[in-house]
Each structure stands twice: as C-alpha cells, then as structure tokens.
Amino acid sequence: MSKLTPVQQKFILHWGEMGLKWGINRTVAQIHALLFISPKPLNAEQICDLLDVARSNVSTSLRELQNWKIVKVVHTMGDRRDHFESMKDAWEMFRVVLDERKMREIDPTVAMLRDCVAETEKPGAKDEYTRERLASLRDFFVTMSGWYDQVDQLPTSGIIKFVKMGDKLRKLFGGG
Amino acid sequence: MSKLTPVQQKFILHWGEMGLKWGINRTVAQIHALLFISPKPLNAEQICDLLDVARSNVSTSLRELQNWKIVKVVHTMGDRRDHFESMKDAWEMFRVVLDERKMREIDPTVAMLRDCVAETEKPGAKDEYTRERLASLRDFFVTMSGWYDQVDQLPTSGIIKFVKMGDKLRKLFGGG
DNA sequence: CTGGTATTTCAGTTTTAACAGAAACTACGA
DNA sequence: TCGTAGTTTCTGTTAAAACTGAAATACCAG
C-alpha cells in the first residue's frame, strides 16, 4: 500500500470503510477504489502488489466486482494476462449498482411481501395487523420501484438535468 | 421465534437478511421487523422471548434502533418498564434512514474527497489523474446531496406525488 | 437507607466472514 | 502432448463481528 501516494491511500481506505457500511466487503471496495483512480487497467498481480492482499483474494474480489458489473476485463496486445478497469463515470456507476441491488434485493423483497400478504388473506388467518403493515410496505416498495424504473430509462444526461432541477421541486410538490 | 405466526417469522427472517446486505446487524433488523408488525409497543423481555436472543443483545440492538431514530421508547401507566415501538409509515421511515446515512456516511465522504482534491492541487503533486477522478466523484456526491436535500424538505405527501408522476419524467428529460 | 425491578456494560465465547497459500485447472504455444 | 503462464477453487487459518451471561448500575417505592 506504501507504493501509493498518501492521497490515494486515504481514498482507498475510506472507500473500503464506506463499502463495509453498505454491505460490501472491504477488500472488494478497496480494489474498486484503486481501479477507479488508476489511469490504466491493472492486472491481478499489480493489485496484489499495491494493496498487499493475497492473489486468491484479489481473484475472488475481481469476480465480485465483475458480477456487480462495474469492473470489466480488458486485454492488451502481447500480454496474456487479464487487465481490469473500473467504470469511470460516477452517474453510470451508481445506476449500475442500483440496478443490481434492485434486482438482487428489492425485487425478491417485494415478492416475499406479496407472498406474506397473500397468506394472511387466507380464511382464518390470525394476523390482521401484520397483513396491514406488510401490505403498506409492499405498496411503498412497488411505488418506489416503478419510479426507479422510469428514472433508469433516462439517459445519464437526462438524470443529471432532472437532479439539477432542484428547487423547482418545492414549487411543484411543496404544497403536500 | 415459534411463538410467532409463520408469516411473521418469514418476514422477520427476510428483513434480517435484508439488513445484513445493507450493512445492518441481522438481529437489529429482526427486532425492527418485529416492532414494525407489532400492534402494540413491546418491552425488552417480550422481544427476548419472541426472537430468542439474549436480554443484553436486545438492549444494545434497541439502542441502535433508537440511534437510527426509527424506534422510540413509550411508557404506559403503571408499568416501569420501557416499551418500544417502530415508526409505521414506510415513507417516513425511509426518509429518516436516508437522512441518517447521509449524515453518517455521505457527508464525511464529501469532506474526504474535498480534502483529497485539495491535497493533489498543491504544487508538485504527482497524482493528476487521481485528482481528476476524485473531483468528478465529489461533484457527483455534491449534486446528489443537493437534490436529496430538496426532496427531503417536501412533506411526505409531496414526495409521494413526485414519485408517482412516473412517466412524465420521460417527456421532460428523456431527450438527454 | 433498603429491597426489588429494570437496564446497561463488560469480559469472555461463539459464530461468521475474510483471507492466505496450496493445489487444481485452463489456455495456449512449441 | 508437454511445458508454462495465468487464473480459479478449495481448505485451513485468522480476524472481526455478534452474542451471551454475569456483574454493575440506575431507578424507584416504601
């Protein structure tokens, strides 16, 4: 890690902790941070070297990042080794991560809530109140998902415009 | 846990796993789930009993939930024991959680990115590319934070309206 | 004060996730 | 089809987080 500048170290360490708080393995997040600030794609060996983690650990972490779709393999002429590069556009990157989390976590949660509500609707069910609460939670997720699907279809430039419209929101929706 | 209906168990277990994936302790999330579907506030003893976790564990988890501001203590006449209840409105609840995460995680990240960028601007700094990347990441977070602050000021009813406007988004921002 | 009840803190244990190193596998050129 | 460079998988170890039970503390009523 001492082969990196102090600023690079600071960023990578912070990003690692950040990942942890959002349920991402620390090393995975660190490797992502490293690739994010690397001007050129790096191979696994270089990553080991820069972050002092075992080869195997780098290997699994890279696979993880590829599963998240924010890191891709690149090949260069005359070098058999895989090189890895991160997406560089933050807007795209977060969109991709949100897509993935929605698919992995939100959609199954909605399904679970539907199941639960359905079960409590069977005759003789003892959990009135539970049904009511879970139904409201389901509605929340469904509404949010629908909204996200819409936003997700916008081109990045559209999202940026939309996010920057800022104070117009108050005028349009501030009245409750 | 067997004192709960199957549906309740299913929900609580799922919510626990969900929490885990988002960096929340499993038991903390389970207790939250339990309180969320409980028609009445529960005391610590009852929670131990329903979820089979140690008294002390319940105690710290409840404190955690109070720190997140989604669980509150309630007192009832003629009972010295603390009773706990969860927020019940999903919209409010998620707003509160996002507020907290922004404060705990996003704001410090922006500060860190500012620091890093400032350092790389010092004369003789060796990390041109790093500066460029971190500056763009900082801009992303700043823009998103600003937007969130706006949304956050809307009353819940305004947020719901806003989220439900759905397909109008395409027309307004779809052109890039 | 004193005794009883409720809650929190803390030290030690258990459980889970992360990790390293070795072995296995893969792809490819000679 | 052998050798080599590269990558992944697997197994045992280590480190971190979660958890328990006991002890300490707080709170209140008499």
PDB file of N, CA and C (backbone and C1' of nucleotides) in Angstrom, chain D residues 3-29:
ATOM      1  P    DG D   3       7.235 -31.742 -19.771  1.00  0.00           P
ATOM      2  O5'  DG D   3       7.133 -30.182 -20.001  1.00  0.00           O
ATOM      3  C5'  DG D   3       7.853 -29.581 -21.080  1.00  0.00           C
ATOM      4  C4'  DG D   3       7.603 -28.084 -21.044  1.00  0.00           C
ATOM      5  C3'  DG D   3       7.716 -27.462 -19.659  1.00  0.00           C
ATOM      6  O3'  DG D   3       8.398 -26.224 -19.798  1.00  0.00           O
ATOM      7  C1'  DG D   3       5.543 -27.050 -20.553  1.00  0.00           C
ATOM      8  P    DT D   4       8.944 -25.437 -18.560  1.00  0.00           P
ATOM      9  O5'  DT D   4       8.043 -24.135 -18.583  1.00  0.00           O
ATOM     10  C5'  DT D   4       7.862 -23.403 -19.814  1.00  0.00           C
ATOM     11  C4'  DT D   4       6.656 -22.511 -19.661  1.00  0.00           C
ATOM     12  C3'  DT D   4       6.566 -21.789 -18.310  1.00  0.00           C
ATOM     13  O3'  DT D   4       6.466 -20.402 -18.567  1.00  0.00           O
ATOM     14  C1'  DT D   4       4.487 -22.698 -18.930  1.00  0.00           C
ATOM     15  P    DA D   5       6.818 -19.305 -17.505  1.00  0.00           P
ATOM     16  O5'  DA D   5       5.578 -18.321 -17.662  1.00  0.00           O
ATOM     17  C5'  DA D   5       5.084 -17.995 -18.958  1.00  0.00           C
ATOM     18  C4'  DA D   5       3.635 -17.601 -18.794  1.00  0.00           C
ATOM     19  C3'  DA D   5       3.383 -16.730 -17.572  1.00  0.00           C
ATOM     20  O3'  DA D   5       2.593 -15.634 -17.984  1.00  0.00           O
ATOM     21  C1'  DA D   5       1.965 -18.627 -17.522  1.00  0.00           C
ATOM     22  P    DG D   6       2.040 -14.564 -16.992  1.00  0.00           P
ATOM     23  O5'  DG D   6       0.601 -15.147 -16.746  1.00  0.00           O
ATOM     24  C5'  DG D   6      -0.349 -15.131 -17.813  1.00  0.00           C
ATOM     25  C4'  DG D   6      -1.634 -15.692 -17.290  1.00  0.00           C
ATOM     26  C3'  DG D   6      -2.167 -14.947 -16.054  1.00  0.00           C
ATOM     27  O3'  DG D   6      -3.438 -14.409 -16.373  1.00  0.00           O
ATOM     28  C1'  DG D   6      -2.228 -17.301 -15.745  1.00  0.00           C
ATOM     29  P    DT D   7      -4.267 -13.547 -15.344  1.00  0.00           P
ATOM     30  O5'  DT D   7      -5.224 -14.650 -14.744  1.00  0.00           O
ATOM     31  C5'  DT D   7      -6.033 -15.429 -15.647  1.00  0.00           C
ATOM     32  C4'  DT D   7      -6.811 -16.447 -14.847  1.00  0.00           C
ATOM     33  C3'  DT D   7      -7.553 -15.872 -13.645  1.00  0.00           C
ATOM     34  O3'  DT D   7      -8.942 -16.031 -13.887  1.00  0.00           O
ATOM     35  C1'  DT D   7      -6.416 -17.899 -13.106  1.00  0.00           C
ATOM     36  P    DT D   8     -10.025 -15.626 -12.830  1.00  0.00           P
ATOM     37  O5'  DT D   8     -10.264 -17.015 -12.089  1.00  0.00           O
ATOM     38  C5'  DT D   8     -10.668 -18.136 -12.854  1.00  0.00           C
ATOM     39  C4'  DT D   8     -10.776 -19.345 -11.952  1.00  0.00           C
ATOM     40  C3'  DT D   8     -11.735 -19.161 -10.769  1.00  0.00           C
ATOM     41  O3'  DT D   8     -12.685 -20.209 -10.869  1.00  0.00           O
ATOM     42  C1'  DT D   8      -9.657 -20.056 -10.047  1.00  0.00           C
ATOM     43  P    DT D   9     -13.858 -20.366  -9.822  1.00  0.00           P
ATOM     44  O5'  DT D   9     -13.291 -21.521  -8.875  1.00  0.00           O
ATOM     45  C5'  DT D   9     -12.827 -22.731  -9.476  1.00  0.00           C
ATOM     46  C4'  DT D   9     -12.345 -23.666  -8.382  1.00  0.00           C
ATOM     47  C3'  DT D   9     -13.274 -23.745  -7.169  1.00  0.00           C
ATOM     48  O3'  DT D   9     -13.369 -25.124  -6.841  1.00  0.00           O
ATOM     49  C1'  DT D   9     -11.100 -23.181  -6.465  1.00  0.00           C
ATOM     50  P    DC D  10     -14.393 -25.643  -5.743  1.00  0.00           P
ATOM     51  O5'  DC D  10     -13.424 -26.051  -4.550  1.00  0.00           O
ATOM     52  C5'  DC D  10     -12.228 -26.801  -4.854  1.00  0.00           C
ATOM     53  C4'  DC D  10     -11.367 -26.879  -3.600  1.00  0.00           C
ATOM     54  C3'  DC D  10     -12.163 -26.996  -2.301  1.00  0.00           C
ATOM     55  O3'  DC D  10     -11.701 -28.154  -1.627  1.00  0.00           O
ATOM     56  C1'  DC D  10     -10.543 -25.257  -2.146  1.00  0.00           C
ATOM     57  P    DT D  11     -12.328 -28.560  -0.206  1.00  0.00           P
ATOM     58  O5'  DT D  11     -11.187 -28.125   0.814  1.00  0.00           O
ATOM     59  C5'  DT D  11      -9.834 -28.594   0.625  1.00  0.00           C
ATOM     60  C4'  DT D  11      -8.985 -28.069   1.781  1.00  0.00           C
ATOM     61  C3'  DT D  11      -9.688 -28.158   3.131  1.00  0.00           C
ATOM     62  O3'  DT D  11      -8.715 -28.451   4.127  1.00  0.00           O
ATOM     63  C1'  DT D  11      -9.168 -25.920   2.677  1.00  0.00           C
ATOM     64  P    DG D  12      -9.179 -28.855   5.596  1.00  0.00           P
ATOM     65  O5'  DG D  12      -8.164 -28.057   6.525  1.00  0.00           O
ATOM     66  C5'  DG D  12      -6.802 -27.871   6.125  1.00  0.00           C
ATOM     67  C4'  DG D  12      -6.328 -26.528   6.639  1.00  0.00           C
ATOM     68  C3'  DG D  12      -6.602 -26.286   8.134  1.00  0.00           C
ATOM     69  O3'  DG D  12      -5.399 -25.789   8.707  1.00  0.00           O
ATOM     70  C1'  DG D  12      -7.474 -24.496   6.852  1.00  0.00           C
ATOM     71  P    DT D  13      -5.345 -25.324  10.229  1.00  0.00           P
ATOM     72  O5'  DT D  13      -5.365 -23.740  10.089  1.00  0.00           O
ATOM     73  C5'  DT D  13      -4.359 -23.104   9.275  1.00  0.00           C
ATOM     74  C4'  DT D  13      -4.540 -21.595   9.378  1.00  0.00           C
ATOM     75  C3'  DT D  13      -4.627 -21.050  10.798  1.00  0.00           C
ATOM     76  O3'  DT D  13      -3.641 -20.040  10.895  1.00  0.00           O
ATOM     77  C1'  DT D  13      -6.426 -20.239   9.477  1.00  0.00           C
ATOM     78  P    DT D  14      -3.464 -19.202  12.227  1.00  0.00           P
ATOM     79  O5'  DT D  14      -4.276 -17.887  11.879  1.00  0.00           O
ATOM     80  C5'  DT D  14      -4.045 -17.224  10.637  1.00  0.00           C
ATOM     81  C4'  DT D  14      -4.894 -15.967  10.610  1.00  0.00           C
ATOM     82  C3'  DT D  14      -4.954 -15.209  11.923  1.00  0.00           C
ATOM     83  O3'  DT D  14      -4.655 -13.867  11.588  1.00  0.00           O
ATOM     84  C1'  DT D  14      -7.140 -15.646  11.140  1.00  0.00           C
ATOM     85  P    DA D  15      -4.684 -12.678  12.606  1.00  0.00           P
ATOM     86  O5'  DA D  15      -6.105 -12.037  12.293  1.00  0.00           O
ATOM     87  C5'  DA D  15      -6.400 -11.596  10.968  1.00  0.00           C
ATOM     88  C4'  DA D  15      -7.776 -10.999  10.979  1.00  0.00           C
ATOM     89  C3'  DA D  15      -8.020 -10.004  12.101  1.00  0.00           C
ATOM     90  O3'  DA D  15      -8.732  -8.945  11.515  1.00  0.00           O
ATOM     91  C1'  DA D  15      -9.641 -11.718  12.209  1.00  0.00           C
ATOM     92  P    DA D  16      -9.120  -7.639  12.285  1.00  0.00           P
ATOM     93  O5'  DA D  16     -10.704  -7.793  12.330  1.00  0.00           O
ATOM     94  C5'  DA D  16     -11.416  -7.908  11.104  1.00  0.00           C
ATOM     95  C4'  DA D  16     -12.851  -8.218  11.413  1.00  0.00           C
ATOM     96  C3'  DA D  16     -13.501  -7.241  12.384  1.00  0.00           C
ATOM     97  O3'  DA D  16     -14.722  -6.894  11.800  1.00  0.00           O
ATOM     98  C1'  DA D  16     -13.862  -9.444  13.113  1.00  0.00           C
ATOM     99  P    DA D  17     -15.523  -5.570  12.197  1.00  0.00           P
ATOM    100  O5'  DA D  17     -16.939  -6.175  12.544  1.00  0.00           O
ATOM    101  C5'  DA D  17     -17.448  -7.219  11.736  1.00  0.00           C
ATOM    102  C4'  DA D  17     -18.419  -8.078  12.492  1.00  0.00           C
ATOM    103  C3'  DA D  17     -19.366  -7.315  13.407  1.00  0.00           C
ATOM    104  O3'  DA D  17     -20.643  -7.499  12.839  1.00  0.00           O
ATOM    105  C1'  DA D  17     -18.463  -9.261  14.482  1.00  0.00           C
ATOM    106  P    DA D  18     -21.969  -7.068  13.494  1.00  0.00           P
ATOM    107  O5'  DA D  18     -22.288  -8.323  14.430  1.00  0.00           O
ATOM    108  C5'  DA D  18     -22.476  -9.585  13.815  1.00  0.00           C
ATOM    109  C4'  DA D  18     -22.823 -10.598  14.877  1.00  0.00           C
ATOM    110  C3'  DA D  18     -23.987 -10.191  15.769  1.00  0.00           C
ATOM    111  O3'  DA D  18     -24.864 -11.297  15.800  1.00  0.00           O
ATOM    112  C1'  DA D  18     -22.144 -10.846  17.087  1.00  0.00           C
ATOM    113  P    DC D  19     -26.246 -11.183  16.487  1.00  0.00           P
ATOM    114  O5'  DC D  19     -25.930 -11.798  17.914  1.00  0.00           O
ATOM    115  C5'  DC D  19     -25.469 -13.151  17.972  1.00  0.00           C
ATOM    116  C4'  DC D  19     -24.987 -13.448  19.369  1.00  0.00           C
ATOM    117  C3'  DC D  19     -25.992 -13.138  20.479  1.00  0.00           C
ATOM    118  O3'  DC D  19     -26.599 -14.361  20.852  1.00  0.00           O
ATOM    119  C1'  DC D  19     -23.714 -12.666  21.084  1.00  0.00           C
ATOM    120  P    DT D  20     -27.732 -14.321  21.982  1.00  0.00           P
ATOM    121  O5'  DT D  20     -26.904 -14.664  23.284  1.00  0.00           O
ATOM    122  C5'  DT D  20     -26.124 -15.861  23.308  1.00  0.00           C
ATOM    123  C4'  DT D  20     -25.355 -15.937  24.608  1.00  0.00           C
ATOM    124  C3'  DT D  20     -26.212 -15.775  25.862  1.00  0.00           C
ATOM    125  O3'  DT D  20     -26.095 -16.981  26.615  1.00  0.00           O
ATOM    126  C1'  DT D  20     -24.257 -14.394  25.976  1.00  0.00           C
ATOM    127  P    DG D  21     -27.124 -17.286  27.800  1.00  0.00           P
ATOM    128  O5'  DG D  21     -26.282 -16.849  29.081  1.00  0.00           O
ATOM    129  C5'  DG D  21     -24.914 -17.254  29.179  1.00  0.00           C
ATOM    130  C4'  DG D  21     -24.305 -16.636  30.409  1.00  0.00           C
ATOM    131  C3'  DG D  21     -25.240 -16.495  31.610  1.00  0.00           C
ATOM    132  O3'  DG D  21     -24.515 -16.903  32.761  1.00  0.00           O
ATOM    133  C1'  DG D  21     -24.403 -14.357  30.997  1.00  0.00           C
ATOM    134  P    DA D  22     -25.038 -16.621  34.253  1.00  0.00           P
ATOM    135  O5'  DA D  22     -24.014 -15.530  34.816  1.00  0.00           O
ATOM    136  C5'  DA D  22     -22.627 -15.573  34.428  1.00  0.00           C
ATOM    137  C4'  DA D  22     -21.941 -14.338  34.977  1.00  0.00           C
ATOM    138  C3'  DA D  22     -22.424 -13.929  36.371  1.00  0.00           C
ATOM    139  O3'  DA D  22     -21.327 -13.397  37.095  1.00  0.00           O
ATOM    140  C1'  DA D  22     -22.856 -12.186  34.865  1.00  0.00           C
ATOM    141  P    DA D  23     -21.529 -12.967  38.641  1.00  0.00           P
ATOM    142  O5'  DA D  23     -21.040 -11.447  38.667  1.00  0.00           O
ATOM    143  C5'  DA D  23     -19.947 -11.046  37.828  1.00  0.00           C
ATOM    144  C4'  DA D  23     -20.030  -9.562  37.624  1.00  0.00           C
ATOM    145  C3'  DA D  23     -20.324  -8.774  38.902  1.00  0.00           C
ATOM    146  O3'  DA D  23     -19.434  -7.672  38.958  1.00  0.00           O
ATOM    147  C1'  DA D  23     -21.898  -8.213  37.221  1.00  0.00           C
ATOM    148  P    DA D  24     -19.521  -6.597  40.127  1.00  0.00           P
ATOM    149  O5'  DA D  24     -20.159  -5.350  39.392  1.00  0.00           O
ATOM    150  C5'  DA D  24     -19.493  -4.792  38.259  1.00  0.00           C
ATOM    151  C4'  DA D  24     -20.323  -3.642  37.741  1.00  0.00           C
ATOM    152  C3'  DA D  24     -20.671  -2.600  38.810  1.00  0.00           C
ATOM    153  O3'  DA D  24     -20.376  -1.328  38.269  1.00  0.00           O
ATOM    154  C1'  DA D  24     -22.639  -3.363  37.740  1.00  0.00           C
ATOM    155  P    DT D  25     -20.491  -0.021  39.165  1.00  0.00           P
ATOM    156  O5'  DT D  25     -21.824   0.650  38.631  1.00  0.00           O
ATOM    157  C5'  DT D  25     -22.023   0.810  37.221  1.00  0.00           C
ATOM    158  C4'  DT D  25     -23.475   1.100  36.983  1.00  0.00           C
ATOM    159  C3'  DT D  25     -24.030   2.216  37.870  1.00  0.00           C
ATOM    160  O3'  DT D  25     -24.361   3.291  37.019  1.00  0.00           O
ATOM    161  C1'  DT D  25     -25.538   0.411  37.628  1.00  0.00           C
ATOM    162  P    DA D  26     -24.928   4.660  37.584  1.00  0.00           P
ATOM    163  O5'  DA D  26     -26.491   4.424  37.413  1.00  0.00           O
ATOM    164  C5'  DA D  26     -27.055   4.448  36.106  1.00  0.00           C
ATOM    165  C4'  DA D  26     -28.527   4.190  36.242  1.00  0.00           C
ATOM    166  C3'  DA D  26     -29.263   5.244  37.065  1.00  0.00           C
ATOM    167  O3'  DA D  26     -30.349   5.679  36.287  1.00  0.00           O
ATOM    168  C1'  DA D  26     -29.803   3.081  37.826  1.00  0.00           C
ATOM    169  P    DC D  27     -31.148   7.031  36.595  1.00  0.00           P
ATOM    170  O5'  DC D  27     -32.634   6.521  36.784  1.00  0.00           O
ATOM    171  C5'  DC D  27     -33.026   5.204  36.371  1.00  0.00           C
ATOM    172  C4'  DC D  27     -34.136   4.708  37.272  1.00  0.00           C
ATOM    173  C3'  DC D  27     -34.790   5.772  38.153  1.00  0.00           C
ATOM    174  O3'  DC D  27     -36.151   5.858  37.787  1.00  0.00           O
ATOM    175  C1'  DC D  27     -34.311   3.803  39.402  1.00  0.00           C
ATOM    176  P    DC D  28     -37.058   7.112  38.203  1.00  0.00           P
ATOM    177  O5'  DC D  28     -37.901   6.440  39.381  1.00  0.00           O
ATOM    178  C5'  DC D  28     -38.666   5.264  39.100  1.00  0.00           C
ATOM    179  C4'  DC D  28     -38.921   4.513  40.382  1.00  0.00           C
ATOM    180  C3'  DC D  28     -39.643   5.331  41.470  1.00  0.00           C
ATOM    181  O3'  DC D  28     -40.902   4.739  41.695  1.00  0.00           O
ATOM    182  C1'  DC D  28     -37.946   3.946  42.369  1.00  0.00           C
ATOM    183  P    DA D  29     -42.044   5.571  42.459  1.00  0.00           P
ATOM    184  O5'  DA D  29     -42.543   4.504  43.513  1.00  0.00           O
ATOM    185  C5'  DA D  29     -42.419   3.101  43.239  1.00  0.00           C
ATOM    186  C4'  DA D  29     -42.565   2.356  44.547  1.00  0.00           C
ATOM    187  C3'  DA D  29     -43.362   3.103  45.608  1.00  0.00           C
ATOM    188  O3'  DA D  29     -44.199   2.194  46.314  1.00  0.00           O
ATOM    189  C1'  DA D  29     -41.162   2.727  46.401  1.00  0.00           C
TER     190       DA D  29
END
